[in-house]
Amino acid sequence: MDPLHLAAAPVARPAPQSMASTSLADQVEQMFLEEMLKHCGPGALGGSFGGGAGEEQFSSFLTREHAALLARRLDLGLGNLEAKA
């Protein structure tokens, strides 16, 4: 095996979850969790460990992804409310 000519193995990537495949209740749960994380989630670090302007600009993307993961793993019961309505 020549280390200079290693072929990269294909990486299995999960299929992107489209907004059309998620129910309205899942979307509402994600938005709710995103707003909660904005106010009580981890904040920006200050001093020499802070991310500066980049951290300020991209922290909303990380918050949105955290909310999406939480919404997939948690059931806040909004689907039950949708079924009753």
Short mmCIF file of N, CA and C in Angstrom, two decimals, residues 3-67:
data_model
loop_
_atom_site.label_atom_id
_atom_site.label_comp_id
_atom_site.label_asym_id
_atom_site.label_seq_id
_atom_site.Cartn_x
_atom_site.Cartn_y
_atom_site.Cartn_z
N PRO A 3 1.47 4.97 0.61
CA PRO A 3 0.78 6.03 1.36
C PRO A 3 0.60 7.31 0.56
N LEU A 4 1.33 7.47 -0.53
CA LEU A 4 1.17 8.68 -1.34
C LEU A 4 0.00 8.58 -2.31
N HIS A 5 -0.48 7.37 -2.54
CA HIS A 5 -1.55 7.19 -3.52
C HIS A 5 -2.78 6.51 -2.90
N LEU A 6 -3.12 6.92 -1.73
CA LEU A 6 -4.30 6.36 -1.08
C LEU A 6 -5.56 6.98 -1.67
N ALA A 7 -6.48 6.15 -2.02
CA ALA A 7 -7.76 6.65 -2.54
C ALA A 7 -8.68 6.93 -1.36
N ALA A 8 -9.36 8.01 -1.45
CA ALA A 8 -10.30 8.37 -0.39
C ALA A 8 -11.53 7.47 -0.48
N ALA A 9 -11.90 6.92 0.64
CA ALA A 9 -13.09 6.08 0.69
C ALA A 9 -14.33 6.97 0.66
N PRO A 10 -15.37 6.53 -0.02
CA PRO A 10 -16.59 7.34 -0.04
C PRO A 10 -17.19 7.43 1.36
N VAL A 11 -17.66 8.58 1.69
CA VAL A 11 -18.23 8.83 3.01
C VAL A 11 -19.75 8.76 2.89
N ALA A 12 -20.35 7.96 3.74
CA ALA A 12 -21.81 7.87 3.76
C ALA A 12 -22.35 9.10 4.47
N ARG A 13 -23.17 9.83 3.78
CA ARG A 13 -23.77 11.04 4.37
C ARG A 13 -25.26 10.82 4.54
N PRO A 14 -25.79 11.26 5.66
CA PRO A 14 -27.23 11.11 5.85
C PRO A 14 -27.99 11.99 4.87
N ALA A 15 -29.14 11.52 4.47
CA ALA A 15 -29.96 12.29 3.54
C ALA A 15 -30.43 13.56 4.23
N PRO A 16 -30.35 14.69 3.55
CA PRO A 16 -30.82 15.93 4.18
C PRO A 16 -32.32 15.87 4.42
N GLN A 17 -32.70 16.33 5.58
CA GLN A 17 -34.11 16.31 5.94
C GLN A 17 -34.75 17.58 5.42
N SER A 18 -35.67 17.42 4.50
CA SER A 18 -36.31 18.60 3.93
C SER A 18 -37.44 19.07 4.83
N MET A 19 -37.76 20.35 4.69
CA MET A 19 -38.84 20.91 5.50
C MET A 19 -40.19 20.31 5.11
N ALA A 20 -40.32 19.82 3.87
CA ALA A 20 -41.58 19.23 3.45
C ALA A 20 -41.83 17.89 4.14
N SER A 21 -40.76 17.19 4.53
CA SER A 21 -40.93 15.89 5.15
C SER A 21 -41.21 15.99 6.65
N THR A 22 -41.02 17.14 7.22
CA THR A 22 -41.32 17.30 8.64
C THR A 22 -42.72 17.84 8.81
N SER A 23 -43.34 17.42 9.87
CA SER A 23 -44.70 17.88 10.10
C SER A 23 -44.69 19.30 10.66
N LEU A 24 -45.83 19.91 10.64
CA LEU A 24 -45.97 21.26 11.17
C LEU A 24 -45.63 21.29 12.66
N ALA A 25 -46.02 20.26 13.38
CA ALA A 25 -45.73 20.21 14.81
C ALA A 25 -44.23 20.15 15.06
N ASP A 26 -43.50 19.40 14.25
CA ASP A 26 -42.04 19.33 14.39
C ASP A 26 -41.40 20.68 14.13
N GLN A 27 -41.91 21.39 13.14
CA GLN A 27 -41.37 22.71 12.82
C GLN A 27 -41.63 23.70 13.95
N VAL A 28 -42.83 23.63 14.53
CA VAL A 28 -43.16 24.53 15.64
C VAL A 28 -42.31 24.20 16.86
N GLU A 29 -42.11 22.91 17.13
CA GLU A 29 -41.25 22.52 18.25
C GLU A 29 -39.83 23.03 18.04
N GLN A 30 -39.33 22.92 16.82
CA GLN A 30 -37.98 23.40 16.53
C GLN A 30 -37.88 24.91 16.73
N MET A 31 -38.87 25.65 16.25
CA MET A 31 -38.84 27.10 16.42
C MET A 31 -38.92 27.48 17.90
N PHE A 32 -39.76 26.77 18.65
CA PHE A 32 -39.88 27.04 20.09
C PHE A 32 -38.55 26.79 20.79
N LEU A 33 -37.93 25.65 20.50
CA LEU A 33 -36.66 25.32 21.14
C LEU A 33 -35.56 26.29 20.73
N GLU A 34 -35.59 26.75 19.48
CA GLU A 34 -34.60 27.72 19.03
C GLU A 34 -34.71 29.02 19.82
N GLU A 35 -35.93 29.48 20.03
CA GLU A 35 -36.12 30.71 20.81
C GLU A 35 -35.69 30.52 22.26
N MET A 36 -35.98 29.35 22.82
CA MET A 36 -35.57 29.08 24.20
C MET A 36 -34.04 29.05 24.31
N LEU A 37 -33.38 28.43 23.33
CA LEU A 37 -31.92 28.36 23.36
C LEU A 37 -31.27 29.72 23.16
N LYS A 38 -31.92 30.60 22.42
CA LYS A 38 -31.37 31.94 22.23
C LYS A 38 -31.27 32.67 23.56
N HIS A 39 -32.24 32.45 24.43
CA HIS A 39 -32.30 33.19 25.69
C HIS A 39 -31.60 32.48 26.84
N CYS A 40 -31.62 31.15 26.85
CA CYS A 40 -31.03 30.47 28.00
C CYS A 40 -29.94 29.48 27.61
N GLY A 41 -29.57 29.46 26.35
CA GLY A 41 -28.52 28.55 25.90
C GLY A 41 -27.14 29.11 26.17
N PRO A 42 -26.13 28.42 25.68
CA PRO A 42 -24.76 28.90 25.90
C PRO A 42 -24.52 30.22 25.18
N GLY A 43 -23.88 31.12 25.84
CA GLY A 43 -23.59 32.43 25.26
C GLY A 43 -22.18 32.48 24.72
N ALA A 44 -21.85 33.60 24.14
CA ALA A 44 -20.52 33.79 23.58
C ALA A 44 -19.50 33.93 24.70
N LEU A 45 -18.35 33.36 24.47
CA LEU A 45 -17.26 33.48 25.44
C LEU A 45 -16.57 34.81 25.25
N GLY A 46 -16.11 35.37 26.32
CA GLY A 46 -15.41 36.64 26.23
C GLY A 46 -13.91 36.46 26.40
N GLY A 47 -13.20 37.52 26.27
CA GLY A 47 -11.76 37.49 26.49
C GLY A 47 -11.01 36.81 25.36
N SER A 48 -9.91 36.18 25.71
CA SER A 48 -9.06 35.57 24.69
C SER A 48 -9.64 34.27 24.15
N PHE A 49 -10.68 33.72 24.78
CA PHE A 49 -11.30 32.49 24.30
C PHE A 49 -12.52 32.76 23.44
N GLY A 50 -12.87 33.99 23.23
CA GLY A 50 -14.04 34.34 22.43
C GLY A 50 -13.77 34.17 20.94
N GLY A 51 -14.84 34.04 20.18
CA GLY A 51 -14.72 33.84 18.74
C GLY A 51 -14.76 35.12 17.95
N GLY A 52 -15.00 36.23 18.61
CA GLY A 52 -15.00 37.51 17.92
C GLY A 52 -16.21 37.70 17.03
N ALA A 53 -16.00 38.42 15.94
CA ALA A 53 -17.10 38.74 15.03
C ALA A 53 -17.67 37.49 14.36
N GLY A 54 -16.83 36.52 14.08
CA GLY A 54 -17.31 35.28 13.46
C GLY A 54 -18.27 34.52 14.35
N GLU A 55 -17.97 34.51 15.63
CA GLU A 55 -18.86 33.83 16.58
C GLU A 55 -20.20 34.54 16.64
N GLU A 56 -20.18 35.84 16.62
CA GLU A 56 -21.43 36.60 16.65
C GLU A 56 -22.26 36.33 15.39
N GLN A 57 -21.60 36.23 14.24
CA GLN A 57 -22.31 36.06 12.98
C GLN A 57 -22.89 34.65 12.82
N PHE A 58 -22.17 33.64 13.26
CA PHE A 58 -22.57 32.27 12.98
C PHE A 58 -23.20 31.54 14.16
N SER A 59 -23.35 32.19 15.30
CA SER A 59 -23.94 31.52 16.45
C SER A 59 -25.40 31.15 16.22
N SER A 60 -26.10 31.92 15.39
CA SER A 60 -27.51 31.60 15.12
C SER A 60 -27.65 30.29 14.35
N PHE A 61 -26.68 29.97 13.48
CA PHE A 61 -26.73 28.71 12.75
C PHE A 61 -26.55 27.53 13.70
N LEU A 62 -25.63 27.68 14.64
CA LEU A 62 -25.40 26.62 15.61
C LEU A 62 -26.62 26.44 16.52
N THR A 63 -27.22 27.54 16.93
CA THR A 63 -28.43 27.47 17.75
C THR A 63 -29.55 26.77 17.00
N ARG A 64 -29.70 27.07 15.72
CA ARG A 64 -30.74 26.44 14.90
C ARG A 64 -30.50 24.94 14.80
N GLU A 65 -29.26 24.53 14.62
CA GLU A 65 -28.95 23.10 14.52
C GLU A 65 -29.16 22.39 15.85
N HIS A 66 -28.79 23.03 16.95
CA HIS A 66 -29.06 22.44 18.26
C HIS A 66 -30.56 22.26 18.46
N ALA A 67 -31.35 23.25 18.08
CA ALA A 67 -32.80 23.16 18.22
C ALA A 67 -33.36 22.05 17.35
#
